mmCIF file with all atom_site columns, N, CA and C in Angstrom:
data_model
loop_
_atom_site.group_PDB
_atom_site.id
_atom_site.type_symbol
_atom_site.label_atom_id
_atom_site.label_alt_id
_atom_site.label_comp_id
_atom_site.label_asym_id
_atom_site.label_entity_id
_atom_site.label_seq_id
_atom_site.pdbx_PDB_ins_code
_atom_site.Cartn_x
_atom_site.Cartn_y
_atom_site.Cartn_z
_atom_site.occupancy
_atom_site.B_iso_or_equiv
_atom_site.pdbx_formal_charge
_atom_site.auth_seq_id
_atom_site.auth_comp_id
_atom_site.auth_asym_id
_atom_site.auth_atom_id
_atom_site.pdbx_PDB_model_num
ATOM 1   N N  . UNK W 1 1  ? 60.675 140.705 46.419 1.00 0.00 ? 23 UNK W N  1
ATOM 2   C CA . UNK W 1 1  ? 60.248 139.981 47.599 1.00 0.00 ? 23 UNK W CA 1
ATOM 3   C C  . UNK W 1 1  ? 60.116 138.501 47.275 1.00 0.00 ? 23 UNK W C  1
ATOM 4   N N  . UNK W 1 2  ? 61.394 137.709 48.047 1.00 0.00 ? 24 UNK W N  1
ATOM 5   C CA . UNK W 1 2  ? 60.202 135.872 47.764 1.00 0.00 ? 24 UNK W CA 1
ATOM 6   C C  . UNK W 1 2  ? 59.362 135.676 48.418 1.00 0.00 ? 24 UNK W C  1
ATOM 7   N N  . UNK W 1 3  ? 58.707 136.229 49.000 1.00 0.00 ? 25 UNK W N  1
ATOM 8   C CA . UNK W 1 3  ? 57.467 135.881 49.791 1.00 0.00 ? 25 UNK W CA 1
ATOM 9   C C  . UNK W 1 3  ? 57.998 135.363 51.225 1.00 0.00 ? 25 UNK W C  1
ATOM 10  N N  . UNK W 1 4  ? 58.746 135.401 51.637 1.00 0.00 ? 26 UNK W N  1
ATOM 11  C CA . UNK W 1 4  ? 59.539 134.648 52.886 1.00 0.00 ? 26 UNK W CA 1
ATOM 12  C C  . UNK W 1 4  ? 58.904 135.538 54.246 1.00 0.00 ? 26 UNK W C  1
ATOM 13  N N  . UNK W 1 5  ? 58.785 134.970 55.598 1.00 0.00 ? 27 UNK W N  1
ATOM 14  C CA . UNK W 1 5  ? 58.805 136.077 56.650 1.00 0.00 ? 27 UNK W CA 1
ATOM 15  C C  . UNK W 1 5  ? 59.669 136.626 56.897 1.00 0.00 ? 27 UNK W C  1
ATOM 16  N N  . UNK W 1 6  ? 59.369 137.795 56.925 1.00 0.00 ? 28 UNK W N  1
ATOM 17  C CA . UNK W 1 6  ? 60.408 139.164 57.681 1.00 0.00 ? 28 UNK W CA 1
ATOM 18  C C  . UNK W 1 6  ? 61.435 138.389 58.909 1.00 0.00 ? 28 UNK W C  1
ATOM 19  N N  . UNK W 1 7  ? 62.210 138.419 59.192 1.00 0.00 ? 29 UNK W N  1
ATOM 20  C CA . UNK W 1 7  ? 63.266 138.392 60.246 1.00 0.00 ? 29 UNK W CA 1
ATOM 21  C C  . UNK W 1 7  ? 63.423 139.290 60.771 1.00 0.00 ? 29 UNK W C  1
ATOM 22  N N  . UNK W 1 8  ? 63.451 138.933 62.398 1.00 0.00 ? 30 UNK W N  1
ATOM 23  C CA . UNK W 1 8  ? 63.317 139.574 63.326 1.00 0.00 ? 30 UNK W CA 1
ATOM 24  C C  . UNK W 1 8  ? 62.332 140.610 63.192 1.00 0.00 ? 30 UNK W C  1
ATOM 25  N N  . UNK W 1 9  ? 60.998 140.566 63.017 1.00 0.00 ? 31 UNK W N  1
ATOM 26  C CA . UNK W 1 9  ? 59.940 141.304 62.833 1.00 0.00 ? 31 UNK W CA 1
ATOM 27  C C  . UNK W 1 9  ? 59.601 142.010 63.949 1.00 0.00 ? 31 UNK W C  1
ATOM 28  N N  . UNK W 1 10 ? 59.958 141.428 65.080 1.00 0.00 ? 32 UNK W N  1
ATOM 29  C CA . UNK W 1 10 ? 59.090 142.339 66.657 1.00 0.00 ? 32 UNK W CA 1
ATOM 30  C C  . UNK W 1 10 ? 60.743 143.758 66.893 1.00 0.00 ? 32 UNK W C  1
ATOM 31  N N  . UNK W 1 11 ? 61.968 143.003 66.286 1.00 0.00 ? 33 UNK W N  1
ATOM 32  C CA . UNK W 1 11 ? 62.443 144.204 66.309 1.00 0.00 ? 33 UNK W CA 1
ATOM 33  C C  . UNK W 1 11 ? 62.442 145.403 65.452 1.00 0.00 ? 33 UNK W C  1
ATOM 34  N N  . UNK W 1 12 ? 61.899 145.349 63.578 1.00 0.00 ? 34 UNK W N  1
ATOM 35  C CA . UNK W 1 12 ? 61.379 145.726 63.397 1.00 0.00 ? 34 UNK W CA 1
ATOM 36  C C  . UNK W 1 12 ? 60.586 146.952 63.448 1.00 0.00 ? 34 UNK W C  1
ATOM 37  N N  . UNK W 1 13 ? 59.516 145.965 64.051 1.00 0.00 ? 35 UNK W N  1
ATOM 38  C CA . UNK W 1 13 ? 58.380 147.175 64.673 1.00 0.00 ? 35 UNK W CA 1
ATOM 39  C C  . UNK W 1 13 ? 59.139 147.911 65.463 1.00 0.00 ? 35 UNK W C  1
ATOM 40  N N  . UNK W 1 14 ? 59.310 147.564 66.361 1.00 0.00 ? 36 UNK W N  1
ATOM 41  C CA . UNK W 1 14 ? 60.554 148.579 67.497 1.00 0.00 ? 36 UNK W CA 1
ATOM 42  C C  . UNK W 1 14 ? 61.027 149.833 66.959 1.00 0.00 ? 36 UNK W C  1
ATOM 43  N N  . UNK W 1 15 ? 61.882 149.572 65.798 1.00 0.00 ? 37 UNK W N  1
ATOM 44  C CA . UNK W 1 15 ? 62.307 150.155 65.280 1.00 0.00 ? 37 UNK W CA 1
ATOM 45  C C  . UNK W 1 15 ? 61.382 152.035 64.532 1.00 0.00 ? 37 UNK W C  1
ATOM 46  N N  . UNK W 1 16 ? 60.397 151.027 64.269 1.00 0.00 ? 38 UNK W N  1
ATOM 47  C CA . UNK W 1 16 ? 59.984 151.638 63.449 1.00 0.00 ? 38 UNK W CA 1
ATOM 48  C C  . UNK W 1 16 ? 58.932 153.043 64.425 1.00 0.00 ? 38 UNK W C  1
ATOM 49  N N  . UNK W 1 17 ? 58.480 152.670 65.927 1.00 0.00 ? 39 UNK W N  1
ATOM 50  C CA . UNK W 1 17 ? 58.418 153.075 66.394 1.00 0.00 ? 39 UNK W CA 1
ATOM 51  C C  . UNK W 1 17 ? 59.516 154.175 67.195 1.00 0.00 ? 39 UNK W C  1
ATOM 52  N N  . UNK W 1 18 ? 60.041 153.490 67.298 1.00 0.00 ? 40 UNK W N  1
ATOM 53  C CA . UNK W 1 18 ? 61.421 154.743 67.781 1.00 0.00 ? 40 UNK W CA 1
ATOM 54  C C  . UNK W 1 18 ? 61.674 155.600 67.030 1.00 0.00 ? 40 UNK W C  1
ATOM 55  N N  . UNK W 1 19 ? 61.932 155.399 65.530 1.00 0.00 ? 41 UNK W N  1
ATOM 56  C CA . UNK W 1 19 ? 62.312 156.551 64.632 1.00 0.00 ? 41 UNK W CA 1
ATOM 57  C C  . UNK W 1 19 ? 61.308 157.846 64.875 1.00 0.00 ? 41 UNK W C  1
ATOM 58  N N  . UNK W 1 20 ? 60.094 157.509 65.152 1.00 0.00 ? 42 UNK W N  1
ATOM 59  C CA . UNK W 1 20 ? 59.191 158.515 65.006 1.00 0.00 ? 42 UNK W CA 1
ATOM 60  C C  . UNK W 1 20 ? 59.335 159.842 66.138 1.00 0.00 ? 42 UNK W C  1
ATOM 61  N N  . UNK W 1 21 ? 60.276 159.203 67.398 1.00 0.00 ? 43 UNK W N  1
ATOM 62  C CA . UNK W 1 21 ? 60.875 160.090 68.369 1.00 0.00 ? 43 UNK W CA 1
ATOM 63  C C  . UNK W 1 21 ? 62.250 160.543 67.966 1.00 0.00 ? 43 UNK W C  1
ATOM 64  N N  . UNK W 1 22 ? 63.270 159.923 67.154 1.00 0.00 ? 44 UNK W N  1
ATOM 65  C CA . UNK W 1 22 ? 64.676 160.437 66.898 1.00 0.00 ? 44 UNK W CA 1
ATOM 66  C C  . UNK W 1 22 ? 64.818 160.112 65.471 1.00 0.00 ? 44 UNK W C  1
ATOM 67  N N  . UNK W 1 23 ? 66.206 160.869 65.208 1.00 0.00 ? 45 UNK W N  1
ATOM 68  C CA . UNK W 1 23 ? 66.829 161.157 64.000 1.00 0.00 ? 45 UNK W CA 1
ATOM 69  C C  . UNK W 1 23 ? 67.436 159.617 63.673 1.00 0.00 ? 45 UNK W C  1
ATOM 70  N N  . UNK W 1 24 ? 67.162 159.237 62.644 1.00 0.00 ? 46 UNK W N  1
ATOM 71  C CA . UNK W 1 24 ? 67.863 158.225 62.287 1.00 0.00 ? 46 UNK W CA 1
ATOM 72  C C  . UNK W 1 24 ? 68.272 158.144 61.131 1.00 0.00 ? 46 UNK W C  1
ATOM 73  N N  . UNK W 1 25 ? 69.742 157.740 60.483 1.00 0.00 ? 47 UNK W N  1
ATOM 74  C CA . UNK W 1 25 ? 69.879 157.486 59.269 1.00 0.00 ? 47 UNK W CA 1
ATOM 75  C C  . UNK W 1 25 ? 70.670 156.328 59.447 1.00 0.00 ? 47 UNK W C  1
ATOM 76  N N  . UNK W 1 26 ? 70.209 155.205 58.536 1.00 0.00 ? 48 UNK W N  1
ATOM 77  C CA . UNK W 1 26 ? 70.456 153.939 57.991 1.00 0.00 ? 48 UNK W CA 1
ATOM 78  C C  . UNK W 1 26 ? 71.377 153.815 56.752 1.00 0.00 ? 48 UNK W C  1
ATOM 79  N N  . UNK W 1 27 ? 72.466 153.449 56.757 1.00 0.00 ? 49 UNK W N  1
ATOM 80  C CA . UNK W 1 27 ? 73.257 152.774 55.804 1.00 0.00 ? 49 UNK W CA 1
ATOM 81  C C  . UNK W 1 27 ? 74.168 151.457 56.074 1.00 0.00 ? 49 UNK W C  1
ATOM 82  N N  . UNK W 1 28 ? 73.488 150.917 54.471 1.00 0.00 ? 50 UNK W N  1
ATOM 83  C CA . UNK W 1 28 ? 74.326 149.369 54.786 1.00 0.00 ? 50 UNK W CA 1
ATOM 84  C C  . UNK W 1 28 ? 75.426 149.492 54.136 1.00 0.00 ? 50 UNK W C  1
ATOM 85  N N  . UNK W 1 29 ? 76.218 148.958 55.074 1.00 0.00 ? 51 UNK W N  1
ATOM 86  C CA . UNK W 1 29 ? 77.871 148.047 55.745 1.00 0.00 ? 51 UNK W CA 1
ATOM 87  C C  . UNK W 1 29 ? 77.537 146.614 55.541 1.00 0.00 ? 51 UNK W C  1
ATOM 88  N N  . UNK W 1 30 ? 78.653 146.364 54.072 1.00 0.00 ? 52 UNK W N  1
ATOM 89  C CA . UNK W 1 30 ? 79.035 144.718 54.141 1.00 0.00 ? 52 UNK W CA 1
ATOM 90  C C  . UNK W 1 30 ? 79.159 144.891 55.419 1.00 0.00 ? 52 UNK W C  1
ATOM 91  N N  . UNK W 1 31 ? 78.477 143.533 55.915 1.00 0.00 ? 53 UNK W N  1
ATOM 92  C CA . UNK W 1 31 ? 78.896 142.740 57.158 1.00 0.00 ? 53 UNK W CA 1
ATOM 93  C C  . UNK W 1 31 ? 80.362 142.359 57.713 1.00 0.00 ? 53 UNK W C  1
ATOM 94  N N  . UNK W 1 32 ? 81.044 142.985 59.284 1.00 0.00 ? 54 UNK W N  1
ATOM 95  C CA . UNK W 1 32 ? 82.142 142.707 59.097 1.00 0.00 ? 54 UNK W CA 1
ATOM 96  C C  . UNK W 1 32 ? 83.060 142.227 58.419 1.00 0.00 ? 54 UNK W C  1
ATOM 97  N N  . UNK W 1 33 ? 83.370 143.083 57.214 1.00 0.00 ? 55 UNK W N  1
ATOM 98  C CA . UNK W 1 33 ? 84.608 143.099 56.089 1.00 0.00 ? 55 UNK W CA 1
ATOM 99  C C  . UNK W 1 33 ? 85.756 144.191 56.687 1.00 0.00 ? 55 UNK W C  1
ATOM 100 N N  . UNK W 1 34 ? 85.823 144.246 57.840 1.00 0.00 ? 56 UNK W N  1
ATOM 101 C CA . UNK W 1 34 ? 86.694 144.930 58.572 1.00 0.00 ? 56 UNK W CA 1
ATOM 102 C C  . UNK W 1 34 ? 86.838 146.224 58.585 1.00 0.00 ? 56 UNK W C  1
ATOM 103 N N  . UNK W 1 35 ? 85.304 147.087 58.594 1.00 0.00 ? 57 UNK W N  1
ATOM 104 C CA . UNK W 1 35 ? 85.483 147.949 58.163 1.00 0.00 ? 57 UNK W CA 1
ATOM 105 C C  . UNK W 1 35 ? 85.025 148.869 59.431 1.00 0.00 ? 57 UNK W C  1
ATOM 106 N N  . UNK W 1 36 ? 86.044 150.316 59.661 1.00 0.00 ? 58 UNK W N  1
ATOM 107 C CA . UNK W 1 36 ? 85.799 150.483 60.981 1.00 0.00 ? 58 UNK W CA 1
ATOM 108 C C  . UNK W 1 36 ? 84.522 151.029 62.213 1.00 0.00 ? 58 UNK W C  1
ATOM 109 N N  . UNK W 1 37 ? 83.351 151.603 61.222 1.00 0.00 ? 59 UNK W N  1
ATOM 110 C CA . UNK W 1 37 ? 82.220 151.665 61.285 1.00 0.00 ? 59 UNK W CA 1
ATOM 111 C C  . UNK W 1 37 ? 81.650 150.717 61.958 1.00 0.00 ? 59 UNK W C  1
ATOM 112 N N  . UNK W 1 38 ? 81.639 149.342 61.325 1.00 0.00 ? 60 UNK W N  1
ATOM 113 C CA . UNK W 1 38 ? 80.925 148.411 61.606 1.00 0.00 ? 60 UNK W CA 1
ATOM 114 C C  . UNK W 1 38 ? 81.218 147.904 62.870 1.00 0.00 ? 60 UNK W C  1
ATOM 115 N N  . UNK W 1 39 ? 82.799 147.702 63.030 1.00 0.00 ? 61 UNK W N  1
ATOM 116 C CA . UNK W 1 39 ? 83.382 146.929 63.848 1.00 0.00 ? 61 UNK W CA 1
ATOM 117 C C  . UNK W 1 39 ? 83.120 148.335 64.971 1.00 0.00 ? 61 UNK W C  1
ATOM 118 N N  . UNK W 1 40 ? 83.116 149.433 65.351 1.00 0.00 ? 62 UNK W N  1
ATOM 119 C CA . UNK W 1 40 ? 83.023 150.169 66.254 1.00 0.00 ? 62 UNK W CA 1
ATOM 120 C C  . UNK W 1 40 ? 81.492 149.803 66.796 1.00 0.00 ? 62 UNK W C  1
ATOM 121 N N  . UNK W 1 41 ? 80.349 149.894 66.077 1.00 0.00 ? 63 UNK W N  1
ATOM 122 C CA . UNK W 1 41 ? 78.976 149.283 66.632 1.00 0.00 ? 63 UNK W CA 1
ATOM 123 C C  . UNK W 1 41 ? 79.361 148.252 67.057 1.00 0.00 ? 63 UNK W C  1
ATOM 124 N N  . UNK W 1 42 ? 79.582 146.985 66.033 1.00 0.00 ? 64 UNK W N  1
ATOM 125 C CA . UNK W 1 42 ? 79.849 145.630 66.915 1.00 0.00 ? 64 UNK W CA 1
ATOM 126 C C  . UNK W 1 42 ? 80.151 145.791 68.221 1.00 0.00 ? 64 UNK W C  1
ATOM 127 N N  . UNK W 1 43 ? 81.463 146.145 68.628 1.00 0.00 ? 65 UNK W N  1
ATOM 128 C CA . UNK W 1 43 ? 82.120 146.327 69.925 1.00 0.00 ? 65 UNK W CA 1
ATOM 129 C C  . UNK W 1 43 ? 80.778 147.510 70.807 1.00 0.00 ? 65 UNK W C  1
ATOM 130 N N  . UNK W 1 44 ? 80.068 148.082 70.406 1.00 0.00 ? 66 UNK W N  1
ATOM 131 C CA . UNK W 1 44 ? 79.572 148.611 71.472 1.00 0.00 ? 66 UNK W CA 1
ATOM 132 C C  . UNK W 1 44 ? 78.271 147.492 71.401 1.00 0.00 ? 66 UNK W C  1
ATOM 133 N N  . UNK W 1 45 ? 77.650 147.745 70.535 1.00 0.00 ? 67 UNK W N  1
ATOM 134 C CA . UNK W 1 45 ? 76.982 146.245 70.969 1.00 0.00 ? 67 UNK W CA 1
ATOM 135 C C  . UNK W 1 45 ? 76.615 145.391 71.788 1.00 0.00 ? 67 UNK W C  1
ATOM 136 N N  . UNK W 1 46 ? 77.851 144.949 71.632 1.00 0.00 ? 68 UNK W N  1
ATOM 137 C CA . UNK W 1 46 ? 78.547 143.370 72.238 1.00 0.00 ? 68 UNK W CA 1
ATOM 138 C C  . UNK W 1 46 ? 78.790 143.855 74.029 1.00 0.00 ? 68 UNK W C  1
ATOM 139 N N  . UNK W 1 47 ? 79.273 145.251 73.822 1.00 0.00 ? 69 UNK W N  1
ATOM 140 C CA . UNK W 1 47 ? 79.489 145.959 75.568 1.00 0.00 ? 69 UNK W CA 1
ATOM 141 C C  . UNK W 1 47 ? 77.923 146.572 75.825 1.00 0.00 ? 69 UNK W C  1
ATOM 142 N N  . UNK W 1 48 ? 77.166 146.495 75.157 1.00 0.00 ? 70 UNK W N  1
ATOM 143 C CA . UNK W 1 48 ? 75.570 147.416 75.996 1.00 0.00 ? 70 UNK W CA 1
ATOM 144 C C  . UNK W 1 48 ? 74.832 145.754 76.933 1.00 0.00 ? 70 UNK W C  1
ATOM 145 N N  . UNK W 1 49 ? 74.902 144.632 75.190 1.00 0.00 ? 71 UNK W N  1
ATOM 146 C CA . UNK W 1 49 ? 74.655 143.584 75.684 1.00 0.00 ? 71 UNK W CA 1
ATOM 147 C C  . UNK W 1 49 ? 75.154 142.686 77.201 1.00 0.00 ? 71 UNK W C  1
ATOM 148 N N  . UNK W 1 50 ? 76.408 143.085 77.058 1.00 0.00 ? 72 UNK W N  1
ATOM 149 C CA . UNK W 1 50 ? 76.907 142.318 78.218 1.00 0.00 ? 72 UNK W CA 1
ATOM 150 C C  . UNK W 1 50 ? 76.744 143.167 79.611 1.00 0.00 ? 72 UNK W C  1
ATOM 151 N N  . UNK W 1 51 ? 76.457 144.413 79.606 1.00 0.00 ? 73 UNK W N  1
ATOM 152 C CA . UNK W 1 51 ? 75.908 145.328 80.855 1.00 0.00 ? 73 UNK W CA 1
ATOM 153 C C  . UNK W 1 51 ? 74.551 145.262 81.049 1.00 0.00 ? 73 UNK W C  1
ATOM 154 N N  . UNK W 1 52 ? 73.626 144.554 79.902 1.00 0.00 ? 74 UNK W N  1
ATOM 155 C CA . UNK W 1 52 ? 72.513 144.349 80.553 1.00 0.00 ? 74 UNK W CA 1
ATOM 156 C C  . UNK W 1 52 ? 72.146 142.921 80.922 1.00 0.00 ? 74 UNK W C  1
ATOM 157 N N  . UNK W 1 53 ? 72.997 142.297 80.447 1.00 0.00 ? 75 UNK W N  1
ATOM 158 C CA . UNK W 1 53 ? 72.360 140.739 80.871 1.00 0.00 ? 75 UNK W CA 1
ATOM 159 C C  . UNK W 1 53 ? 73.827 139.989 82.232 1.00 0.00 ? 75 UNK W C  1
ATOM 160 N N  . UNK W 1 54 ? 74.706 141.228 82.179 1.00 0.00 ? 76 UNK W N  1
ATOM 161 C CA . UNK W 1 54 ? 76.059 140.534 82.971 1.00 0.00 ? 76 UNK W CA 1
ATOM 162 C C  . UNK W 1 54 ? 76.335 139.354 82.492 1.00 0.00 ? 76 UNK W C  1
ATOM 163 N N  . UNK W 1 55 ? 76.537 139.261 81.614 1.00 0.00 ? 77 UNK W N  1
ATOM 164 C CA . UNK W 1 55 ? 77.135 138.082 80.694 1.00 0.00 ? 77 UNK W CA 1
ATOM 165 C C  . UNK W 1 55 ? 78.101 138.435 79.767 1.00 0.00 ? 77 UNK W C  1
ATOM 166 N N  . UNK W 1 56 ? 79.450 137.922 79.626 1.00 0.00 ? 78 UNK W N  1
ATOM 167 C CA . UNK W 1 56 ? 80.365 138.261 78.705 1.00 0.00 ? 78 UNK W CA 1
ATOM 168 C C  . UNK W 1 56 ? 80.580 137.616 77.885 1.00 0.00 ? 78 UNK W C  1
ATOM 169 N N  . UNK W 1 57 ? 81.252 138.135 76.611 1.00 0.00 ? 79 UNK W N  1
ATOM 170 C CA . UNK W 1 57 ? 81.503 137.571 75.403 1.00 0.00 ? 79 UNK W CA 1
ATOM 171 C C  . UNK W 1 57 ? 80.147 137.415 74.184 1.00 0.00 ? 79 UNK W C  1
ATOM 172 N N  . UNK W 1 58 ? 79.460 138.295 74.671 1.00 0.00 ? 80 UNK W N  1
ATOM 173 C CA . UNK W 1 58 ? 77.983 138.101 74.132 1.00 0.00 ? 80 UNK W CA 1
ATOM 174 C C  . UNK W 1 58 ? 78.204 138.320 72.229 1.00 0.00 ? 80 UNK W C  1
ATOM 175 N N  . UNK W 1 59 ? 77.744 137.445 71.905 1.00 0.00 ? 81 UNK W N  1
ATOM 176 C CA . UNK W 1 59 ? 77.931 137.252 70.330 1.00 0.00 ? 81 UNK W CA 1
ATOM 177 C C  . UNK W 1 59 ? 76.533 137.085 69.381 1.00 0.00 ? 81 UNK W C  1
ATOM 178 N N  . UNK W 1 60 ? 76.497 137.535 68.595 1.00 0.00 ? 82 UNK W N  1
ATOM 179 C CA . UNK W 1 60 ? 75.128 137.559 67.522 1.00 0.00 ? 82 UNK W CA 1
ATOM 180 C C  . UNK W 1 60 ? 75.224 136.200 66.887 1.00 0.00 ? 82 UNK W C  1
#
C-alpha cells in the first residue's frame, strides 16, 4: 500500500454491497491489449452507458 486514496471508493462500496446478493468472480485483464473478454465488457459498457444517459459514444 503507498498510503494513497482508494479510487473510485463510493463505487467500491457498491460493489461490495452487491456481491453479498450475487455470484461474483473477479479476474484481472491487462487493460485493452485486445483481448476478447475485455473488449466484449467494454462494448457492453459503453452500450448500458449510452441507454441510460442517451448519450453516444460514451468513453471512460
Amino acid at each position: 500500500s503507498r498510503r494513497e486514496p482508494v479510487k473510485n471508493d463510493d463505487l467500491w462500496k457498491r460493489l461490495d454491497e452487491l456481491r453479498s446478493r450475487h455470484r461474483l468472480q473477479v479476474s484481472w485483464v491487462r487493460g485493452h491489449e485486445d483481448h476478447p473478454e475485455n473488449n466484449r465488457c467494454d462494448r457492453m459498457a459503453v452500450k448500458e452507458i449510452e441507454q441510460r444517459t442517451g448519450q453516444r459514444g460514451a468513453r471512460g
